[in-house]
Short mmCIF file of C-alpha atoms in Angstrom, two decimals:
data_model
loop_
_atom_site.label_atom_id
_atom_site.label_comp_id
_atom_site.label_asym_id
_atom_site.label_seq_id
_atom_site.Cartn_x
_atom_site.Cartn_y
_atom_site.Cartn_z
CA MET D 1 132.74 78.89 53.51
CA THR D 2 135.90 78.60 55.41
CA LYS D 3 137.99 75.59 55.88
CA THR D 4 136.62 75.01 59.37
CA ASP D 5 133.06 75.65 58.30
CA ASP D 6 131.75 72.73 56.35
CA LYS D 7 128.07 73.76 56.45
CA PRO D 8 126.54 75.18 53.15
CA GLU D 9 125.24 78.64 53.30
CA ILE D 10 121.43 78.83 53.30
CA LEU D 11 120.27 81.57 50.94
CA THR D 12 116.92 83.33 50.82
CA ALA D 13 115.10 82.63 47.49
CA VAL D 14 111.93 84.64 47.92
CA PRO D 15 111.11 85.03 44.11
CA GLU D 16 111.78 81.28 43.61
CA LEU D 17 109.61 80.36 46.57
CA ILE D 18 106.73 82.57 45.27
CA ALA D 19 107.08 80.95 41.83
CA LEU D 20 106.88 77.53 43.32
CA ALA D 21 103.97 78.35 45.57
CA LEU D 22 102.15 79.74 42.47
CA ALA D 23 103.10 76.73 40.27
CA VAL D 24 101.63 74.28 42.86
CA ARG D 25 98.65 76.46 43.97
CA ARG D 26 97.09 77.99 40.97
CA ASP D 27 94.38 79.51 43.17
CA TRP D 28 96.87 81.67 45.06
CA VAL D 29 97.99 85.24 43.97
CA ALA D 30 101.64 86.37 44.04
CA ASN D 31 100.90 89.45 46.02
CA ASP D 32 99.21 87.39 48.81
CA VAL D 33 102.27 84.99 48.94
CA GLN D 34 104.64 88.06 49.04
CA ALA D 35 102.71 89.68 51.75
CA ALA D 36 102.63 86.55 53.80
CA LEU D 37 106.51 86.23 53.61
CA VAL D 38 106.99 90.00 54.54
CA ASP D 39 104.60 89.49 57.47
CA ALA D 40 106.58 86.41 58.52
CA LYS D 41 109.81 88.47 58.51
CA VAL D 42 108.13 91.38 60.48
CA HIS D 43 107.02 88.78 63.03
CA GLY D 44 110.51 87.43 63.48
CA GLN D 45 110.28 84.13 61.55
CA THR D 46 113.70 83.17 60.04
CA TRP D 47 114.04 82.21 56.43
CA PRO D 48 114.06 78.49 57.06
CA GLN D 49 110.95 78.76 59.31
CA ALA D 50 109.04 80.81 56.57
CA LEU D 51 110.21 78.42 53.83
CA VAL D 52 109.03 75.27 55.59
CA GLY D 53 105.86 77.00 56.77
CA LEU D 54 104.89 78.17 53.31
CA VAL D 55 105.58 74.72 51.76
CA ARG D 56 103.36 73.12 54.41
CA LEU D 57 100.61 75.61 53.51
CA VAL D 58 101.07 74.93 49.81
CA VAL D 59 100.14 71.25 50.22
CA ASP D 60 97.12 71.88 52.32
CA PRO D 61 94.17 72.40 49.97
CA GLN D 62 92.30 74.44 52.42
CA ALA D 63 95.24 76.73 53.57
CA ARG D 64 95.82 80.43 52.51
CA PRO D 65 99.14 82.30 52.42
CA ALA D 66 98.07 84.62 55.12
CA GLU D 67 98.09 81.58 57.55
CA LEU D 68 101.87 81.61 57.46
CA VAL D 69 101.70 83.87 60.47
CA PRO D 70 98.99 82.56 62.80
CA ALA D 71 96.55 85.35 63.97
CA PRO D 72 96.60 86.02 67.69
CA LEU D 73 94.11 83.71 69.53
CA ASP D 74 90.79 85.32 70.25
CA PRO D 75 88.98 83.82 73.37
CA GLN D 76 85.67 84.17 71.51
CA ARG D 77 86.72 82.08 68.56
CA PRO D 78 87.92 78.52 68.22
CA GLY D 79 91.59 77.73 68.20
CA PRO D 80 93.74 77.53 65.00
CA ARG D 81 93.20 74.80 62.48
CA VAL D 82 95.55 71.91 62.73
CA VAL D 83 97.38 71.16 59.53
CA GLY D 84 98.02 67.35 59.22
CA ASP D 85 96.84 64.37 61.12
CA PRO D 86 95.38 65.44 64.52
CA GLN D 87 95.76 61.78 65.83
CA ARG D 88 99.59 61.89 65.06
CA HIS D 89 99.98 65.23 66.75
CA ALA D 90 98.11 63.79 69.85
CA ALA D 91 100.25 60.77 69.89
CA ALA D 92 103.48 63.03 69.70
CA LEU D 93 102.18 65.12 72.61
CA ALA D 94 101.38 62.21 74.67
CA ALA D 95 104.93 60.89 74.13
CA ALA D 96 106.43 64.08 74.96
CA LYS D 97 104.54 64.23 78.29
CA GLN D 98 105.57 60.67 79.18
CA ALA D 99 109.16 61.60 78.41
CA CYS D 100 109.00 64.59 80.72
CA ALA D 101 107.35 62.59 83.47
CA ASP D 102 110.12 59.65 83.06
CA GLY D 103 112.69 62.52 83.25
CA ALA D 104 111.19 64.10 86.29
CA ALA D 105 111.01 60.52 87.95
CA ALA D 106 114.63 59.91 87.17
CA LEU D 107 115.80 63.18 88.51
CA LYS D 108 113.91 62.61 91.81
CA ALA D 109 115.47 59.20 92.08
CA ALA D 110 118.96 60.67 91.43
CA GLU D 111 118.33 63.39 94.06
CA LYS D 112 117.44 60.63 96.68
CA THR D 113 120.56 58.66 96.02
CA GLY D 114 122.81 61.77 95.84
CA ASP D 115 123.85 61.01 92.27
CA ILE D 116 123.37 64.65 91.24
CA PRO D 117 126.52 66.72 91.55
#
Protein backbone atom coordinates (compact mmCIF):
# COMPACT_ATOMS: atom_id res chain seq x y z
CA MET A 1 0.00 0.00 0.00
CA THR A 2 1.12 3.51 -0.71
CA LYS A 3 0.60 6.52 1.53
CA THR A 4 -2.26 7.74 -0.66
CA ASP A 5 -3.90 4.32 -0.84
CA ASP A 6 -5.58 3.48 2.44
CA LYS A 7 -7.58 0.52 1.13
CA PRO A 8 -6.33 -2.94 2.11
CA GLU A 9 -5.31 -5.31 -0.64
CA ILE A 10 -7.82 -8.08 -1.40
CA LEU A 11 -5.99 -11.36 -1.79
CA THR A 12 -7.26 -14.53 -3.39
CA ALA A 13 -7.36 -17.44 -0.97
CA VAL A 14 -8.58 -20.35 -3.06
CA PRO A 15 -7.24 -23.19 -0.87
CA GLU A 16 -8.66 -21.54 2.24
CA LEU A 17 -12.05 -20.98 0.59
CA ILE A 18 -12.20 -24.61 -0.53
CA ALA A 19 -11.28 -25.73 2.99
CA LEU A 20 -14.00 -23.51 4.47
CA ALA A 21 -16.61 -24.78 2.03
CA LEU A 22 -15.72 -28.40 2.83
CA ALA A 23 -15.72 -27.72 6.57
CA VAL A 24 -19.23 -26.28 6.37
CA ARG A 25 -20.62 -28.63 3.73
CA ARG A 26 -19.44 -32.17 4.47
CA ASP A 27 -21.46 -33.42 1.48
CA TRP A 28 -19.35 -31.43 -1.01
CA VAL A 29 -16.18 -32.70 -2.72
CA ALA A 30 -13.03 -30.59 -3.08
CA ASN A 31 -12.76 -31.21 -6.82
CA ASP A 32 -16.31 -29.91 -7.36
CA VAL A 33 -15.61 -26.72 -5.42
CA GLN A 34 -12.32 -26.17 -7.23
CA ALA A 35 -13.98 -26.78 -10.61
CA ALA A 36 -16.70 -24.26 -9.74
CA LEU A 37 -14.10 -21.62 -8.85
CA VAL A 38 -12.20 -22.25 -12.09
CA ASP A 39 -15.46 -22.03 -14.05
CA ALA A 40 -16.27 -18.74 -12.33
CA LYS A 41 -12.89 -17.32 -13.34
CA VAL A 42 -13.31 -18.52 -16.93
CA HIS A 43 -16.71 -16.80 -17.04
CA GLY A 44 -15.23 -13.49 -15.85
CA GLN A 45 -16.23 -13.46 -12.18
CA THR A 46 -13.90 -11.44 -9.99
CA TRP A 47 -12.45 -12.96 -6.82
CA PRO A 48 -14.87 -11.02 -4.57
CA GLN A 49 -17.82 -12.19 -6.71
CA ALA A 50 -16.73 -15.83 -6.56
CA LEU A 51 -16.01 -15.58 -2.83
CA VAL A 52 -19.40 -14.13 -1.95
CA GLY A 53 -21.19 -16.42 -4.41
CA LEU A 54 -19.64 -19.57 -3.00
CA VAL A 55 -20.36 -18.54 0.59
CA ARG A 56 -24.00 -17.97 -0.37
CA LEU A 57 -24.13 -21.45 -1.86
CA VAL A 58 -22.47 -23.00 1.20
CA VAL A 59 -25.30 -21.82 3.47
CA ASP A 60 -28.03 -23.06 1.12
CA PRO A 61 -28.67 -26.72 2.00
CA GLN A 62 -29.95 -27.47 -1.51
CA ALA A 63 -27.13 -25.78 -3.42
CA ARG A 64 -24.27 -27.41 -5.30
CA PRO A 65 -20.87 -25.88 -6.14
CA ALA A 66 -21.66 -25.96 -9.87
CA GLU A 67 -24.35 -23.32 -9.27
CA LEU A 68 -21.63 -20.70 -8.75
CA VAL A 69 -21.92 -19.99 -12.47
CA PRO A 70 -25.57 -20.14 -13.49
CA ALA A 71 -26.34 -22.29 -16.50
CA PRO A 72 -27.62 -20.46 -19.57
CA LEU A 73 -31.38 -20.19 -19.53
CA ASP A 74 -33.18 -22.80 -21.60
CA PRO A 75 -36.63 -21.71 -22.83
CA GLN A 76 -37.87 -25.28 -22.29
CA ARG A 77 -36.94 -25.31 -18.58
CA PRO A 78 -38.06 -23.23 -15.63
CA GLY A 79 -35.88 -20.31 -14.55
CA PRO A 80 -33.07 -20.53 -12.01
CA ARG A 81 -33.86 -21.28 -8.39
CA VAL A 82 -33.85 -18.17 -6.22
CA VAL A 83 -31.65 -18.46 -3.15
CA GLY A 84 -33.06 -16.64 -0.16
CA ASP A 85 -36.47 -15.20 0.60
CA PRO A 86 -38.43 -14.66 -2.66
CA GLN A 87 -40.75 -12.17 -0.94
CA ARG A 88 -37.79 -10.02 0.09
CA HIS A 89 -36.48 -10.07 -3.48
CA ALA A 90 -39.94 -9.11 -4.80
CA ALA A 91 -40.14 -6.20 -2.35
CA ALA A 92 -36.67 -5.00 -3.39
CA LEU A 93 -37.61 -5.20 -7.08
CA ALA A 94 -40.83 -3.26 -6.45
CA ALA A 95 -38.87 -0.58 -4.55
CA ALA A 96 -36.33 -0.33 -7.38
CA LYS A 97 -39.10 0.06 -9.97
CA GLN A 98 -40.76 2.76 -7.86
CA ALA A 99 -37.46 4.61 -7.51
CA CYS A 100 -37.00 4.52 -11.29
CA ALA A 101 -40.52 5.82 -11.83
CA ASP A 102 -39.96 8.61 -9.28
CA GLY A 103 -36.70 9.55 -10.96
CA ALA A 104 -38.33 9.63 -14.39
CA ALA A 105 -41.12 11.85 -13.06
CA ALA A 106 -38.61 14.22 -11.46
CA LEU A 107 -36.63 14.38 -14.71
CA LYS A 108 -39.77 15.24 -16.71
CA ALA A 109 -40.71 17.94 -14.21
CA ALA A 110 -37.21 19.41 -14.41
CA GLU A 111 -37.34 19.40 -18.22
CA LYS A 112 -40.64 21.31 -18.18
CA THR A 113 -39.30 24.00 -15.86
CA GLY A 114 -35.96 24.24 -17.66
CA ASP A 115 -33.98 23.24 -14.56
CA ILE A 116 -31.82 20.81 -16.57
CA PRO A 117 -28.55 22.38 -17.78
